[in-house]
JSON list of C-alpha atoms in Angstrom, two decimals:
[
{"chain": "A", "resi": 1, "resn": "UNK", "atom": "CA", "xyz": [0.00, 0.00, 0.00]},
{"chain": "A", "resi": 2, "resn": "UNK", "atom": "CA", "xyz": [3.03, 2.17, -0.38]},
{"chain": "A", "resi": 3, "resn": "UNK", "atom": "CA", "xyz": [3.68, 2.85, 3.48]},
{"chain": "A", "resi": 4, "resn": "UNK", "atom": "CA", "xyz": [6.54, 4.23, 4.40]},
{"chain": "A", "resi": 5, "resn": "UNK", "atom": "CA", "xyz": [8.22, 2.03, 7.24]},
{"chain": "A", "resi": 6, "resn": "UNK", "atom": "CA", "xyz": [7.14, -0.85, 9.30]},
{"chain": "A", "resi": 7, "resn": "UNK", "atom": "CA", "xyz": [6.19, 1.08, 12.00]},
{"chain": "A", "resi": 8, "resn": "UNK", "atom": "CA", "xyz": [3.89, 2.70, 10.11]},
{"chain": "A", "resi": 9, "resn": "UNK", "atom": "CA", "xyz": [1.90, -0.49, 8.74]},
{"chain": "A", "resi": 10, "resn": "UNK", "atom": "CA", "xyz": [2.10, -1.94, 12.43]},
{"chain": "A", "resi": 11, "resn": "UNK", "atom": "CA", "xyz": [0.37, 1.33, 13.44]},
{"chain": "A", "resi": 12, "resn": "UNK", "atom": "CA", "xyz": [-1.98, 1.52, 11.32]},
{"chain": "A", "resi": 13, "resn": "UNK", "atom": "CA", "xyz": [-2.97, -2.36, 12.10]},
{"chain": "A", "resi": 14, "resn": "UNK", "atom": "CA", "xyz": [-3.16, -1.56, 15.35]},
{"chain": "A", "resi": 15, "resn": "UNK", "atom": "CA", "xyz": [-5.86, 1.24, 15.06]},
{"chain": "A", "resi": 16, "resn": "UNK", "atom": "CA", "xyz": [-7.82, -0.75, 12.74]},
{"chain": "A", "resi": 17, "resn": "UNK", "atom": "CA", "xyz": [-7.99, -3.47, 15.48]},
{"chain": "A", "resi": 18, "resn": "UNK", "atom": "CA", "xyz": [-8.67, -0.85, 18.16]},
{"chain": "A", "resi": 19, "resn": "UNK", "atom": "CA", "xyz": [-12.37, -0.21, 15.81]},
{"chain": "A", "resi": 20, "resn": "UNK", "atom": "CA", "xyz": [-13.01, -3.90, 15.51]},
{"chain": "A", "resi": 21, "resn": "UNK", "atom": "CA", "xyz": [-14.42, -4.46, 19.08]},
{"chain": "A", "resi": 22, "resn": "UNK", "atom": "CA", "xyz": [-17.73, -3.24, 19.37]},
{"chain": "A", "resi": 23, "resn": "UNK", "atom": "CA", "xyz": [-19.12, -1.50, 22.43]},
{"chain": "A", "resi": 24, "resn": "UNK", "atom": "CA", "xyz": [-22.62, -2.86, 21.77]},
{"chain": "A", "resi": 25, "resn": "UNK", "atom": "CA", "xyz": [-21.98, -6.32, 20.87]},
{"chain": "A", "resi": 26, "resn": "UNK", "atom": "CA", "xyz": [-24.70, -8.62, 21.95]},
{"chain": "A", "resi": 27, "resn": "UNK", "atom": "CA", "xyz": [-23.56, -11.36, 24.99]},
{"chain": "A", "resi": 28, "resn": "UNK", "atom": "CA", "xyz": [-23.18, -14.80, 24.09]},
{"chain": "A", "resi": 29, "resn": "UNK", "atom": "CA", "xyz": [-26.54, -17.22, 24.52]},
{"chain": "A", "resi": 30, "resn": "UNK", "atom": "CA", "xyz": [-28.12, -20.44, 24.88]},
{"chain": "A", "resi": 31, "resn": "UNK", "atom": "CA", "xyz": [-25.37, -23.30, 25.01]},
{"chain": "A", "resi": 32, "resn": "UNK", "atom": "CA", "xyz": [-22.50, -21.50, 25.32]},
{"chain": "A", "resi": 33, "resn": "UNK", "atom": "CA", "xyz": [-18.57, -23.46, 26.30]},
{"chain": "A", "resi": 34, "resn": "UNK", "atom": "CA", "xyz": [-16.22, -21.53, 28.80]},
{"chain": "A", "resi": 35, "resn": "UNK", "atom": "CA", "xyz": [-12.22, -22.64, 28.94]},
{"chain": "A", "resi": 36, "resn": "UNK", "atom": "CA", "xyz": [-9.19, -20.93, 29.61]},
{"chain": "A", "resi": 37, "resn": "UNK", "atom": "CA", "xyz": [-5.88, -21.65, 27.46]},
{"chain": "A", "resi": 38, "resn": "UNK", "atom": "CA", "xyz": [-2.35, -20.51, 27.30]},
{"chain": "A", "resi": 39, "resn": "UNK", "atom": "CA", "xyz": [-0.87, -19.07, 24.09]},
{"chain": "A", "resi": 40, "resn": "UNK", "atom": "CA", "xyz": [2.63, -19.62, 23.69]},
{"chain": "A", "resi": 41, "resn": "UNK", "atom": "CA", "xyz": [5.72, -17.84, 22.01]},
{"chain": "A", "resi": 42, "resn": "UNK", "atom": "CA", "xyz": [9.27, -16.45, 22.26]},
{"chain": "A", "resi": 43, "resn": "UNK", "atom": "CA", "xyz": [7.62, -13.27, 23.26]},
{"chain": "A", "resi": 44, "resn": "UNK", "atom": "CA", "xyz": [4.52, -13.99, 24.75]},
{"chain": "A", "resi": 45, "resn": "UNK", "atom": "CA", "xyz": [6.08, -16.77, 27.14]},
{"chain": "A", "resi": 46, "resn": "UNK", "atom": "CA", "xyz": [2.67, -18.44, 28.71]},
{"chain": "A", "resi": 47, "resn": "UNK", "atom": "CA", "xyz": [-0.54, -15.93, 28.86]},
{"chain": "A", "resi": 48, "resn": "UNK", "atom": "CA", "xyz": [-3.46, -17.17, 30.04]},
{"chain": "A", "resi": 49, "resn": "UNK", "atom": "CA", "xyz": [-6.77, -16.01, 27.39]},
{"chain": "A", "resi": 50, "resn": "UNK", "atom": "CA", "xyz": [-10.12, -16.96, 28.46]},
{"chain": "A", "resi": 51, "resn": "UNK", "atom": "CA", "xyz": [-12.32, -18.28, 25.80]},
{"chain": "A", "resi": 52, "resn": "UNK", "atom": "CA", "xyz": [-16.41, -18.18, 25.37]},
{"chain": "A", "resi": 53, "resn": "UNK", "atom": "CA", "xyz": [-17.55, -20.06, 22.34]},
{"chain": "A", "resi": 54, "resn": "UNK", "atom": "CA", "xyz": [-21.61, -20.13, 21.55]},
{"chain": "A", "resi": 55, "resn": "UNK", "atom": "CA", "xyz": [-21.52, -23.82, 19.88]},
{"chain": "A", "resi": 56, "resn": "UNK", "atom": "CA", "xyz": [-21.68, -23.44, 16.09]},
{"chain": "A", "resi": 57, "resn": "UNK", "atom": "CA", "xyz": [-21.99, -20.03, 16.89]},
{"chain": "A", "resi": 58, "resn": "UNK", "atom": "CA", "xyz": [-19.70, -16.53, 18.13]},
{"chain": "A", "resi": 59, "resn": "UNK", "atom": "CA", "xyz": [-16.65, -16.24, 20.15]},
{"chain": "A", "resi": 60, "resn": "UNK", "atom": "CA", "xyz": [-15.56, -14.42, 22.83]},
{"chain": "A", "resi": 61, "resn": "UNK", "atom": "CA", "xyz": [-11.88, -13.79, 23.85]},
{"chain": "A", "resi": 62, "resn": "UNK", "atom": "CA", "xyz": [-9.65, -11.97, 26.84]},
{"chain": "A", "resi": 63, "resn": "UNK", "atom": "CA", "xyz": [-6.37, -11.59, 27.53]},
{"chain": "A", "resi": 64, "resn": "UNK", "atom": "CA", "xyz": [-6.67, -12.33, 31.89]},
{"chain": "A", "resi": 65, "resn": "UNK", "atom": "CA", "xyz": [-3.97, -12.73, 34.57]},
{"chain": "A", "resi": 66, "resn": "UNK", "atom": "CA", "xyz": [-5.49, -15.33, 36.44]},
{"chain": "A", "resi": 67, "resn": "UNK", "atom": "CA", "xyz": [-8.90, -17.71, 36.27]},
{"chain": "A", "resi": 68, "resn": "UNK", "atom": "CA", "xyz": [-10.15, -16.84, 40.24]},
{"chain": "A", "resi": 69, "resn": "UNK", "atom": "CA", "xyz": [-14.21, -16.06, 40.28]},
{"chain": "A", "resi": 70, "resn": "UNK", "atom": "CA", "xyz": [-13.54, -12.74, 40.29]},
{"chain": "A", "resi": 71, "resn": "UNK", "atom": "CA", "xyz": [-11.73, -12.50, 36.83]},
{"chain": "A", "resi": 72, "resn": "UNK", "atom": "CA", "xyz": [-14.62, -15.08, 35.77]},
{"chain": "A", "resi": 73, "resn": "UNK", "atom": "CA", "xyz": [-17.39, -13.27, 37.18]},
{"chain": "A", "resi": 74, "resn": "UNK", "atom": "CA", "xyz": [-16.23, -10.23, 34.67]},
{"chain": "A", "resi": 75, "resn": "UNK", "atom": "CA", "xyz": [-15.90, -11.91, 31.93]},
{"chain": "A", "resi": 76, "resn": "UNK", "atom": "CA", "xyz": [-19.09, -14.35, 32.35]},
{"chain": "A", "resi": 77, "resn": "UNK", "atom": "CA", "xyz": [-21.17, -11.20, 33.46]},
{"chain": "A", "resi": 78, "resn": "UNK", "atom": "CA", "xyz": [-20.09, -9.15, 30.10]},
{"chain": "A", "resi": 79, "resn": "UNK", "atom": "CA", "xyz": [-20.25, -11.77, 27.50]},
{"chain": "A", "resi": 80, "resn": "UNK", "atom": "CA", "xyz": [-22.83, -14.80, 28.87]},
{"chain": "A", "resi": 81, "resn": "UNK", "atom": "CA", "xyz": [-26.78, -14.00, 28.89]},
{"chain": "A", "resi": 82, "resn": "UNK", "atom": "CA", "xyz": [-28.24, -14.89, 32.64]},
{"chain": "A", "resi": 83, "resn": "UNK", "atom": "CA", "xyz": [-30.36, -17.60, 30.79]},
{"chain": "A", "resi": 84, "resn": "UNK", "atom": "CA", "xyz": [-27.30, -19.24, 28.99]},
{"chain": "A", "resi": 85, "resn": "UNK", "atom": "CA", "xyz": [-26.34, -22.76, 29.40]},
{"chain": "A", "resi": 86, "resn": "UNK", "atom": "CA", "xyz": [-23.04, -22.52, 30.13]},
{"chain": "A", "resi": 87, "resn": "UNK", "atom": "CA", "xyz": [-19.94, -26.05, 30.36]},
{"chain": "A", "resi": 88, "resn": "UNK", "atom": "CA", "xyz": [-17.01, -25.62, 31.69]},
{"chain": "A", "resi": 89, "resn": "UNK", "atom": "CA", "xyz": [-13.96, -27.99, 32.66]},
{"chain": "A", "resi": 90, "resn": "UNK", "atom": "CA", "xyz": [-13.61, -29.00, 36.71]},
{"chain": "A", "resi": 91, "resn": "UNK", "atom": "CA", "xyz": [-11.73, -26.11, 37.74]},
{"chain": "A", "resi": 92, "resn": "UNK", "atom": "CA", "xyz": [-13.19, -25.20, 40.86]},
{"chain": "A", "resi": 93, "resn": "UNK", "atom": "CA", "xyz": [-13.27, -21.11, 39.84]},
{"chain": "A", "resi": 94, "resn": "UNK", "atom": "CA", "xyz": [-16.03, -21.97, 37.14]},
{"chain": "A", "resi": 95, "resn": "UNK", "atom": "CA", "xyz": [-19.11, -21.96, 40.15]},
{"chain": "A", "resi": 96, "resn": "UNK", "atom": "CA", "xyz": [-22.38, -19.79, 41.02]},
{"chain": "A", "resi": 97, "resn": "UNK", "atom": "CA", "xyz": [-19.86, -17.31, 43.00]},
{"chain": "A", "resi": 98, "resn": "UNK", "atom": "CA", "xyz": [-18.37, -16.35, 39.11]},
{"chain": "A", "resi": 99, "resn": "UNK", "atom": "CA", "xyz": [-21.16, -17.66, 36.67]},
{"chain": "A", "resi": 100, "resn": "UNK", "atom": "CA", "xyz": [-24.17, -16.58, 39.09]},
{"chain": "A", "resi": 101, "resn": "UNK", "atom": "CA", "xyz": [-27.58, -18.22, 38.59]},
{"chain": "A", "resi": 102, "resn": "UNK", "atom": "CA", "xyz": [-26.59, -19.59, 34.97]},
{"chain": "A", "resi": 103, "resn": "UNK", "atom": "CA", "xyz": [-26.86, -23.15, 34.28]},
{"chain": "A", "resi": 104, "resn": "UNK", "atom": "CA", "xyz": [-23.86, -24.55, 34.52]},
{"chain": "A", "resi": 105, "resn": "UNK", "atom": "CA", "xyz": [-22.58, -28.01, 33.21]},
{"chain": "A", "resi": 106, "resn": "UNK", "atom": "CA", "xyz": [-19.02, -29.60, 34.36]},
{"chain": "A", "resi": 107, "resn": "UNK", "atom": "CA", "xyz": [-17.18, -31.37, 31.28]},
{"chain": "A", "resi": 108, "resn": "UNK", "atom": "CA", "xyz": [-14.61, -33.68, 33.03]},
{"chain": "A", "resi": 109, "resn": "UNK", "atom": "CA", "xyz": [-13.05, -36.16, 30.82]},
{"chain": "A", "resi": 110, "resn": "UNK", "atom": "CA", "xyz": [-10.07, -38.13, 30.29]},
{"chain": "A", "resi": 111, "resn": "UNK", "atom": "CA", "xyz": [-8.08, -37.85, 27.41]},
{"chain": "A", "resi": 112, "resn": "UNK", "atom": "CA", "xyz": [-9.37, -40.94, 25.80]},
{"chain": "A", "resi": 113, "resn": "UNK", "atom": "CA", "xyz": [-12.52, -40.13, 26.78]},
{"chain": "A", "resi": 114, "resn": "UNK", "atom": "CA", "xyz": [-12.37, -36.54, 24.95]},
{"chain": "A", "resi": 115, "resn": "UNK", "atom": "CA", "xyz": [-10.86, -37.94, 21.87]},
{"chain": "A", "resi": 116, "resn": "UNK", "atom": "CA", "xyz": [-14.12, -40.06, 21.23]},
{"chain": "A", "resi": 117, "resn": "UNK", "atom": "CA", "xyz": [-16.49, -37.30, 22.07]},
{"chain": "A", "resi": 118, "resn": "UNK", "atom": "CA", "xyz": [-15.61, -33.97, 23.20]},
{"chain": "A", "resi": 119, "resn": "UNK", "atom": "CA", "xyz": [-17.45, -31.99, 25.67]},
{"chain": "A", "resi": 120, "resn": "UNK", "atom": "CA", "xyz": [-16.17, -29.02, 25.17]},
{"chain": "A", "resi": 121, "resn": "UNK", "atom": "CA", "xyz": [-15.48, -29.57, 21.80]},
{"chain": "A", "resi": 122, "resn": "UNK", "atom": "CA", "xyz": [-16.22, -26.27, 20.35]},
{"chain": "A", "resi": 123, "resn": "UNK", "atom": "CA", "xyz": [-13.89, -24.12, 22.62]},
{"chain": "A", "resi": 124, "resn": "UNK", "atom": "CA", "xyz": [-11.02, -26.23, 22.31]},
{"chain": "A", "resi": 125, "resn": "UNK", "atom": "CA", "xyz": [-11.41, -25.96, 18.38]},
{"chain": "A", "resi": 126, "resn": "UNK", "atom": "CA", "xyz": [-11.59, -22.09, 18.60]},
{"chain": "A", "resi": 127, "resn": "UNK", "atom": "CA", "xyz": [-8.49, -22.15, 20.82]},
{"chain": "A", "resi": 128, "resn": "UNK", "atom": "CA", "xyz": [-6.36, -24.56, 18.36]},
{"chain": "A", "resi": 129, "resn": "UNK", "atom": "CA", "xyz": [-7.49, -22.10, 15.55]},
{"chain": "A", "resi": 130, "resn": "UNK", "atom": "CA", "xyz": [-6.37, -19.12, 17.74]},
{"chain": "A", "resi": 131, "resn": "UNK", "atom": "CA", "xyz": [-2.97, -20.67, 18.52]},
{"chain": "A", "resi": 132, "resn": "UNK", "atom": "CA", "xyz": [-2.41, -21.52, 14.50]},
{"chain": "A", "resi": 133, "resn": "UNK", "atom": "CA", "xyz": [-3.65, -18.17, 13.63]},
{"chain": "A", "resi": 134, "resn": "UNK", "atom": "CA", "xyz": [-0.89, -16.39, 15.83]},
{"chain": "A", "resi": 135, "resn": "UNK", "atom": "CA", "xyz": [1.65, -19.01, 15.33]},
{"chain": "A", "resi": 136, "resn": "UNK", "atom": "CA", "xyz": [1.16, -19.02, 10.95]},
{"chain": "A", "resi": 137, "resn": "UNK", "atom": "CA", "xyz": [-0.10, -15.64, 10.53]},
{"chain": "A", "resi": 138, "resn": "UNK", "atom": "CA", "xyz": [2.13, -13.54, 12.65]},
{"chain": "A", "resi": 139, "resn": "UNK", "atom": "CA", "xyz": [4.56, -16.02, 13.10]},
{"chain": "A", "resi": 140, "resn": "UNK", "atom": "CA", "xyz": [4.66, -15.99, 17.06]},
{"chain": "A", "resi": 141, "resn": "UNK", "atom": "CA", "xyz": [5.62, -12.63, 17.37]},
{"chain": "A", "resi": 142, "resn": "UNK", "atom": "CA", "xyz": [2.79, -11.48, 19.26]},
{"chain": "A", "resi": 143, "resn": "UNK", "atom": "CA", "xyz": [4.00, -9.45, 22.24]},
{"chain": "A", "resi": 144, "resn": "UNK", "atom": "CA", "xyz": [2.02, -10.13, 25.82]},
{"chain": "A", "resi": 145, "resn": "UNK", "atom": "CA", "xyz": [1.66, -5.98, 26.10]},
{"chain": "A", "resi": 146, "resn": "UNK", "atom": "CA", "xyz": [-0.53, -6.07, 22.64]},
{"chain": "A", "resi": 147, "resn": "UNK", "atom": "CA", "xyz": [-2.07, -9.47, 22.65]},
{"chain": "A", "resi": 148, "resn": "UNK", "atom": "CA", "xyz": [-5.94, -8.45, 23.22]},
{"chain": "A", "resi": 149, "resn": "UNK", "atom": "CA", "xyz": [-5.70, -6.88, 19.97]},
{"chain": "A", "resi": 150, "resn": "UNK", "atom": "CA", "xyz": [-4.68, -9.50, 18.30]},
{"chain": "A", "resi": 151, "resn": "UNK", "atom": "CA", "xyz": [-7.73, -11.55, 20.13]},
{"chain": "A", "resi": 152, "resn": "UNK", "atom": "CA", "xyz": [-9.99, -9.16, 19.01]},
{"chain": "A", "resi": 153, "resn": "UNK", "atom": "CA", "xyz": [-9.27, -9.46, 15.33]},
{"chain": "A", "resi": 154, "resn": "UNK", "atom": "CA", "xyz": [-9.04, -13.08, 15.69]},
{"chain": "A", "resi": 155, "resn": "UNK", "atom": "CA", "xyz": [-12.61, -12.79, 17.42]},
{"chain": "A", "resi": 156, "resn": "UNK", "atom": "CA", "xyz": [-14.06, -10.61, 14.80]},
{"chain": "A", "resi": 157, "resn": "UNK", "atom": "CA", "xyz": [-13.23, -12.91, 11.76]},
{"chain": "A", "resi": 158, "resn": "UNK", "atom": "CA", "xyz": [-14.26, -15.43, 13.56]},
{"chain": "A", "resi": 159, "resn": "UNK", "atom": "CA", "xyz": [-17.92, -13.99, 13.99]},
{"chain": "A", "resi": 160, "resn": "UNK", "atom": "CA", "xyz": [-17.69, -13.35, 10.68]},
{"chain": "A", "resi": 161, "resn": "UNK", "atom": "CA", "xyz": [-16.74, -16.16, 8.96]},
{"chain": "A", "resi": 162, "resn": "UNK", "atom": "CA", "xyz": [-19.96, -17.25, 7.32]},
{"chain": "A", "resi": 163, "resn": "UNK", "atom": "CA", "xyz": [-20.87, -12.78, 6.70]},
{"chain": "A", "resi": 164, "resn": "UNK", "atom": "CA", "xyz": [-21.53, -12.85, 2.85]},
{"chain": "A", "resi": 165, "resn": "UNK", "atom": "CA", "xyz": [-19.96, -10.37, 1.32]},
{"chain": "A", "resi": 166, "resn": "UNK", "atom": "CA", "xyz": [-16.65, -7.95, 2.63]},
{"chain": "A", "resi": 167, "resn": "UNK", "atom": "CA", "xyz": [-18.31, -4.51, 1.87]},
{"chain": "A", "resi": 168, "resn": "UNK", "atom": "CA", "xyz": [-20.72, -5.54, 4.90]},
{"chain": "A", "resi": 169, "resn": "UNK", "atom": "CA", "xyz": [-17.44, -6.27, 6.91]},
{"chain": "A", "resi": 170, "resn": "UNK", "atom": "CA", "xyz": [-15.50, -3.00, 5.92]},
{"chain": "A", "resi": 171, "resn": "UNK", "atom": "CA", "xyz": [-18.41, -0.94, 6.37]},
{"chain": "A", "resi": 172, "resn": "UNK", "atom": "CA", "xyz": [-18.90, -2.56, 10.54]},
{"chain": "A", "resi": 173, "resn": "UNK", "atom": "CA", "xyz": [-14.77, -2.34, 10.78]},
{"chain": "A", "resi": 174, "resn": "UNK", "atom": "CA", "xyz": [-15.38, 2.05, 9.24]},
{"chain": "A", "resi": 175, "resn": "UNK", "atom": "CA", "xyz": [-17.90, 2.86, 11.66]},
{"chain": "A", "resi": 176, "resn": "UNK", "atom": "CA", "xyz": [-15.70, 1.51, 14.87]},
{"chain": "A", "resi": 177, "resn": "UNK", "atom": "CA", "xyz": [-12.75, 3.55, 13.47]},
{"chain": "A", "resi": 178, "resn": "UNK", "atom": "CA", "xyz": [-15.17, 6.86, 13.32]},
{"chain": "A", "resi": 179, "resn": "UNK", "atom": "CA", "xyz": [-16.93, 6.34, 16.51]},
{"chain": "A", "resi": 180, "resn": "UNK", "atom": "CA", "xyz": [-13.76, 5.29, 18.49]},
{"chain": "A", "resi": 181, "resn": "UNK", "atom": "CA", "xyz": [-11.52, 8.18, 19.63]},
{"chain": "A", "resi": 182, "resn": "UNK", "atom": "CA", "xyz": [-7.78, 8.10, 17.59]},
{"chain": "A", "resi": 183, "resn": "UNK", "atom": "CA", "xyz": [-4.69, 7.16, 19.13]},
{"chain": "A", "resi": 184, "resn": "UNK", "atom": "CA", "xyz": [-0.81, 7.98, 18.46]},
{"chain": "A", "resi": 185, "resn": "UNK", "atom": "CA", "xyz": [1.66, 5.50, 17.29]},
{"chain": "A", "resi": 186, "resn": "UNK", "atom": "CA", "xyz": [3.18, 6.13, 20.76]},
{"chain": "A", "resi": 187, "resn": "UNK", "atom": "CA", "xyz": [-0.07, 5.76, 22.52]},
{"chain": "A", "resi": 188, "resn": "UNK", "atom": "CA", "xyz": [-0.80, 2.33, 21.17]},
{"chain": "A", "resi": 189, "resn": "UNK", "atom": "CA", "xyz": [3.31, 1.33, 21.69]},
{"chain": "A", "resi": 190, "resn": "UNK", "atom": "CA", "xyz": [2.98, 2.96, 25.47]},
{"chain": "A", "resi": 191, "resn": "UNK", "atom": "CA", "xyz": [-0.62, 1.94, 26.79]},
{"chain": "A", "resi": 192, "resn": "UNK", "atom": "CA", "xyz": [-1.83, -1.30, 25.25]},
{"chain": "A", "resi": 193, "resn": "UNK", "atom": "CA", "xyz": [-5.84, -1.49, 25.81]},
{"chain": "A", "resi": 194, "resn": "UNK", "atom": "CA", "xyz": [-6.54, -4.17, 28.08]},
{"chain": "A", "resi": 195, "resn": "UNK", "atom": "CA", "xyz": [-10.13, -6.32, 28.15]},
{"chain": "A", "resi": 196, "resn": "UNK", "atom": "CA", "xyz": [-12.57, -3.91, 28.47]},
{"chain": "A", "resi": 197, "resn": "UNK", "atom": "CA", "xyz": [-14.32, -5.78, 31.31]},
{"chain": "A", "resi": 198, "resn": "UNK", "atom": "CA", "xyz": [-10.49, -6.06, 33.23]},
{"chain": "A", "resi": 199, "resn": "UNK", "atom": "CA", "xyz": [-9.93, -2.24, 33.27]},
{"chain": "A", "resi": 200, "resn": "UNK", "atom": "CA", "xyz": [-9.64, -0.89, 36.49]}
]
């Protein structure tokens, strides 16, 4: 596109990422699969990102220190309806203290149990796309400070992935960059934007 320098592109990525998460996005219903994985990498070392996944259906994705109820409790309480039917793994965090009056199913399987029929099937194939995605595409050189942006594209091509059409998808990814304040190179480089729902 005849940019200049690197740093310009990566800039310029950046703020187009910044427009792809939508304040008004709708929270995740009916059967819906909470995990938590760890992405790996020379730079990223070992950072824990939640996952959401509605089966067949949208993703959610955060960047989070720690899976305690309170980190779960934000992210269930901003991206899972009240009504949803929500599975999770055995860790003990995932209970009514973090997910509240939801229904909540436990998936706990061995691993020849899983191979033959997944419980939480649909999360763990979001979160080997993810890892591919980061790995292929950018070639593991995510840093830790910026990853959330990089989970929020991932998450918005995801929820797109059956949208016919890519005016439809340039003209949702315009209006974020219009209706979302602009930031400096230097901004972006000196104060990544962490999960909205982790912001203190």
């Amino acid at each position: 596109m005849g940019f200049g320098s690197y740093k310009t592109a990566w800039s310029w990525l950046h703020k187009l990422r910044a427009a792809l998460l939508q304040p008004d996005r709708k929270p995740l219903s009916e059967d819906v699969e909470i995990d938590e994985t760890f992405i790996g990498g020379k730079r990223l070392g070992k950072p824990m990102v939640l996952v959401a996944v509605e089966r067949a259906g949208r993703v959610r994705l955060a960047h989070a220190r720690r899976a305690d109820e309170p980190t779960l409790k934000r992210f269930a309480d901003t991206n899972v309806k009240t009504d949803a039917d929500v599975t999770s793994d055995g860790l003990a965090s995932y209970n009514p203290r973090s997910l509240g009056d939801r229904a909540h199913h436990r998936s706990v399987q061995k691993p020849a149990e899983r191979a033959a029929n997944d419980g939480l099937q649909h999360v763990h194939w979001v979160a080997s796309l993810l890892k591919r995605w980061l790995l292929g595409t950018h070639a593991g050189a995510v840093r830790a400070q910026h990853l959330q942006a990089y989970l929020d594209e991932f998450a918005f091509r995801y929820n797109r992935r059956r949208t016919n059409g890519v005016a439809r998808i340039a003209a949702r990814t315009i209006e974020g960059l219009v209706t979302q304040p602009t930031r400096t190179m230097r901004q972006i480089i000196d104060r990544a934007r962490p999960y909205p729902a982790f912001r203190t």
